[in-house]
Coordinates of C-alpha atoms in Angstrom, one line a residue:
X1 CA -13.2 22.9 -27.3
X2 CA -11.4 25.8 -25.7
X3 CA -13.4 28.8 -24.7
X4 CA -13.1 31.9 -27.0
X5 CA -10.9 34.6 -25.6
X6 CA -12.9 37.8 -25.0
X7 CA -10.1 40.0 -23.6
X8 CA -6.5 39.9 -22.5
X9 CA -4.5 41.8 -20.0
X10 CA -3.4 40.5 -16.4
X11 CA -1.4 37.4 -14.7
X12 CA -1.0 34.2 -12.6
X13 CA -3.2 33.6 -9.6
X14 CA -0.6 32.1 -7.3
X15 CA 2.8 33.9 -7.4
X16 CA 6.1 32.3 -6.4
X17 CA 6.5 31.9 -2.7
X18 CA 6.9 35.5 -1.3
X19 CA 9.9 34.4 0.9
X20 CA 11.9 33.1 -2.0
X21 CA 14.7 35.6 -2.5
X22 CA 16.9 34.9 -5.6
X23 CA 20.6 35.6 -5.1
X24 CA 22.8 37.7 -7.4
X25 CA 21.8 40.7 -9.4
X26 CA 18.1 39.5 -9.7
X27 CA 17.9 39.3 -5.9
X28 CA 19.4 42.7 -5.5
X29 CA 17.0 44.3 -8.1
X30 CA 14.0 42.5 -6.4
X31 CA 15.0 43.8 -3.0
X32 CA 15.3 47.3 -4.4
X33 CA 11.8 47.0 -5.8
X34 CA 12.9 47.3 -9.4
X35 CA 11.7 43.9 -10.7
X36 CA 8.3 44.0 -9.0
X37 CA 6.6 46.4 -11.5
X38 CA 8.1 44.5 -14.4
X39 CA 6.8 41.2 -13.1
X40 CA 3.4 42.6 -12.4
X41 CA 3.1 44.0 -15.9
X42 CA 4.2 40.7 -17.4
X43 CA 1.6 38.8 -15.3
X44 CA -1.2 41.2 -16.3
X45 CA -0.3 40.8 -20.0
X46 CA -0.9 37.0 -19.7
X47 CA -4.4 37.1 -18.2
X48 CA -7.2 35.8 -20.4
X49 CA -10.9 36.6 -20.0
X50 CA -13.1 33.9 -21.3
X51 CA -16.5 32.4 -21.0
X52 CA -16.8 30.5 -17.7
X53 CA -16.9 26.7 -17.9
X54 CA -19.4 24.6 -16.0
X55 CA -16.6 22.8 -14.2
X56 CA -15.3 26.1 -12.8
X57 CA -18.3 26.6 -10.5
X58 CA -16.5 25.4 -7.4
X59 CA -13.5 27.6 -8.0
X60 CA -15.8 30.5 -8.7
X61 CA -17.7 30.0 -5.4
X62 CA -14.4 29.7 -3.5
X63 CA -13.2 33.0 -5.0
X64 CA -16.5 34.7 -4.1
X65 CA -16.3 33.3 -0.5
X66 CA -12.8 34.8 -0.2
X67 CA -13.7 38.2 -1.7
X68 CA -17.4 38.6 -0.8
X69 CA -18.3 36.4 2.2
X70 CA -21.3 38.6 3.0
X71 CA -22.9 38.4 -0.5
X72 CA -25.8 36.1 0.6
X73 CA -27.1 38.9 2.8
X74 CA -27.6 41.3 -0.1
X75 CA -30.9 42.1 -1.8
X76 CA -29.3 41.4 -5.2
X77 CA -28.7 37.8 -4.1
X78 CA -32.5 37.4 -3.9
X79 CA -32.5 38.1 -7.6
X80 CA -29.7 35.8 -8.5
X81 CA -30.5 32.8 -6.3
X82 CA -31.7 29.7 -8.1
X83 CA -31.3 31.3 -11.5
X84 CA -28.9 30.8 -14.4
X85 CA -26.8 33.8 -15.6
X86 CA -27.7 35.3 -19.0
X87 CA -26.3 33.2 -21.8
X88 CA -22.8 34.1 -22.8
X89 CA -22.4 36.5 -19.8
X90 CA -20.6 34.5 -17.2
X91 CA -17.0 35.5 -17.6
X92 CA -13.8 34.2 -15.9
X93 CA -10.2 35.5 -15.9
X94 CA -7.4 33.0 -15.8
X95 CA -3.7 33.3 -15.2
X96 CA -1.2 31.4 -17.4
X97 CA -1.4 28.5 -14.9
X98 CA -5.1 28.3 -15.7
X99 CA -6.3 29.1 -12.2
X100 CA -9.2 31.5 -11.6
X101 CA -8.2 35.2 -11.0
X102 CA -11.6 37.0 -11.4
X103 CA -15.2 36.4 -12.1
X104 CA -18.3 38.4 -13.1
X105 CA -21.8 37.4 -14.3
X106 CA -24.9 39.1 -15.5
X107 CA -28.5 38.1 -15.0
X108 CA -31.8 38.6 -16.8
X109 CA -34.1 40.9 -14.9
X110 CA -37.1 43.2 -15.4
X111 CA -36.5 46.8 -14.4
X112 CA -40.1 47.3 -13.5
X113 CA -42.9 45.8 -15.6
X114 CA -42.0 44.7 -19.2
X115 CA -38.6 46.4 -19.2
X116 CA -35.8 43.8 -19.9
X117 CA -32.4 44.6 -18.5
X118 CA -29.4 42.8 -17.0
X119 CA -28.2 42.8 -13.4
X120 CA -24.4 42.7 -13.1
X121 CA -22.6 41.1 -10.3
X122 CA -21.0 40.0 -8.2
X123 CA -17.6 41.1 -9.6
X124 CA -14.7 39.5 -7.7
X125 CA -11.0 39.8 -8.2
X126 CA -8.5 37.6 -6.3
X127 CA -6.5 39.7 -3.7
X128 CA -3.3 39.0 -5.6
X129 CA -4.6 41.1 -8.6
X130 CA -6.2 44.0 -6.7
X131 CA -5.2 47.4 -7.8
X132 CA -3.8 46.1 -11.1
X133 CA -6.8 47.0 -13.3
X134 CA -8.2 43.5 -13.7
X135 CA -11.6 44.6 -12.3
X136 CA -11.9 47.3 -15.0
X137 CA -11.0 44.7 -17.7
X138 CA -13.7 42.4 -16.4
X139 CA -16.2 45.2 -16.5
X140 CA -15.3 46.3 -20.0
X141 CA -15.4 42.8 -21.3
X142 CA -18.8 42.1 -19.7
X143 CA -20.3 45.3 -21.0
X144 CA -18.9 44.9 -24.5
X145 CA -20.3 41.4 -24.6
X146 CA -23.7 42.5 -23.3
X147 CA -23.9 45.2 -26.0
X148 CA -22.8 42.8 -28.7
X149 CA -25.6 40.4 -27.7
X150 CA -28.2 43.1 -28.1
X151 CA -29.2 43.8 -24.5
X152 CA -30.8 47.1 -23.6
X153 CA -29.5 48.2 -20.2
X154 CA -27.4 47.0 -17.2
X155 CA -28.1 47.6 -13.5
X156 CA -25.9 47.0 -10.5
X157 CA -25.6 47.8 -6.9
X158 CA -22.2 49.3 -6.1
X159 CA -19.9 52.3 -5.4
X160 CA -21.1 55.2 -7.7
X161 CA -17.6 56.9 -8.0
X162 CA -16.0 53.6 -9.1
X163 CA -18.7 52.6 -11.6
X164 CA -19.1 56.1 -13.1
X165 CA -16.0 55.4 -15.2
X166 CA -17.9 52.8 -17.0
X167 CA -20.9 55.0 -17.6
X168 CA -23.1 54.0 -14.6
X169 CA -25.2 56.5 -12.7
X170 CA -28.3 56.7 -10.5
X171 CA -29.9 59.2 -12.8
X172 CA -32.5 56.8 -14.1
X173 CA -32.8 54.3 -11.3
X174 CA -34.6 56.4 -8.7
X175 CA -38.0 54.8 -9.6
X176 CA -36.6 51.3 -9.1
X177 CA -36.3 49.2 -6.0
X178 CA -34.8 45.9 -5.0
X179 CA -36.5 42.9 -3.3
X180 CA -35.0 43.7 0.1
X181 CA -33.1 46.5 1.9
X182 CA -30.8 48.5 -0.3
X183 CA -29.1 51.9 -0.6
X184 CA -30.8 53.9 -3.5
X185 CA -27.6 55.9 -4.0
X186 CA -25.8 52.6 -4.9
X187 CA -28.5 51.3 -7.4
X188 CA -26.9 52.3 -10.7
X189 CA -27.8 51.9 -14.3
X190 CA -26.2 52.0 -17.8
X191 CA -28.2 52.3 -21.0
X192 CA -26.7 50.2 -23.8
X193 CA -29.5 51.5 -26.0
X194 CA -30.5 55.2 -25.7
X195 CA -33.7 55.6 -23.6
X196 CA -33.8 52.0 -22.4
X197 CA -34.3 53.2 -18.8
X198 CA -36.5 56.3 -19.5
X199 CA -39.3 56.3 -16.9
X200 CA -38.2 53.0 -15.4
X201 CA -40.3 52.4 -12.3
X202 CA -41.0 49.3 -10.2
X203 CA -39.5 46.2 -8.6
X204 CA -36.4 44.7 -10.1
X205 CA -37.3 41.1 -10.5
X206 CA -35.6 38.0 -11.9
X207 CA -36.6 36.7 -15.4
X208 CA -33.7 34.3 -16.1
X209 CA -34.0 30.6 -16.5
X210 CA -34.2 28.6 -13.2
X211 CA -31.0 26.8 -12.2
X212 CA -31.2 23.0 -12.3
X213 CA -31.0 21.6 -8.8
X214 CA -29.1 18.3 -8.3
X215 CA -31.2 15.4 -7.1
X216 CA -30.7 13.9 -3.7
X217 CA -29.3 10.7 -5.4
X218 CA -26.8 12.8 -7.3
X219 CA -25.6 14.5 -4.1
X220 CA -25.2 11.2 -2.3
X221 CA -23.3 9.8 -5.2
X222 CA -21.0 12.8 -5.4
X223 CA -20.3 12.6 -1.7
X224 CA -19.5 8.9 -1.9
X225 CA -17.1 9.5 -4.8
X226 CA -15.2 12.2 -2.9
X227 CA -15.0 9.9 0.2
X228 CA -13.7 6.9 -1.8

């Protein structure tokens, strides 16, 4: 069954070869830079944001390696590792060719004792789609979905000026800390329900379901299949 479309708005992951120069009037307009904005707008209109499929894990990790190779050094990774994302909150954006253009996931955490929340991240957008608004579309789709599912609050570690446009601030996160080194000015929160982060204090800790680890036999079988 096809994944339900959560949002629309961006375009294909791999463009035509950049050195291909059409002849005639199209080539002239392209060299003048006139067709480029039209092509970008058309591509953006064809993006689909949907629930991530299990078989997309390898493509997602490859995109994260490309965009965020240092992510395993972050304190937030200590919260995400060996955990499953919150149900319904692993999102992927695809171009019309079906290839992955962006990813974002949210994770169950406790924002101090007995205070359920979500941790958002990492958010990654393929370089081809940078500065086209796809990151913002992913954020809005994720937050709308989290609110629709009844979650109380969302936390993230990121650039305050960028995430302020989505309602995030450090106003109610000063009493929280991460399981590792972090910049308090970059620990941001958004209440999906008023007062959800009032008085929040304590360690942000994972509460999501543990991820299933493949058995040694399964890994050996998968390696043998690839080598065949």
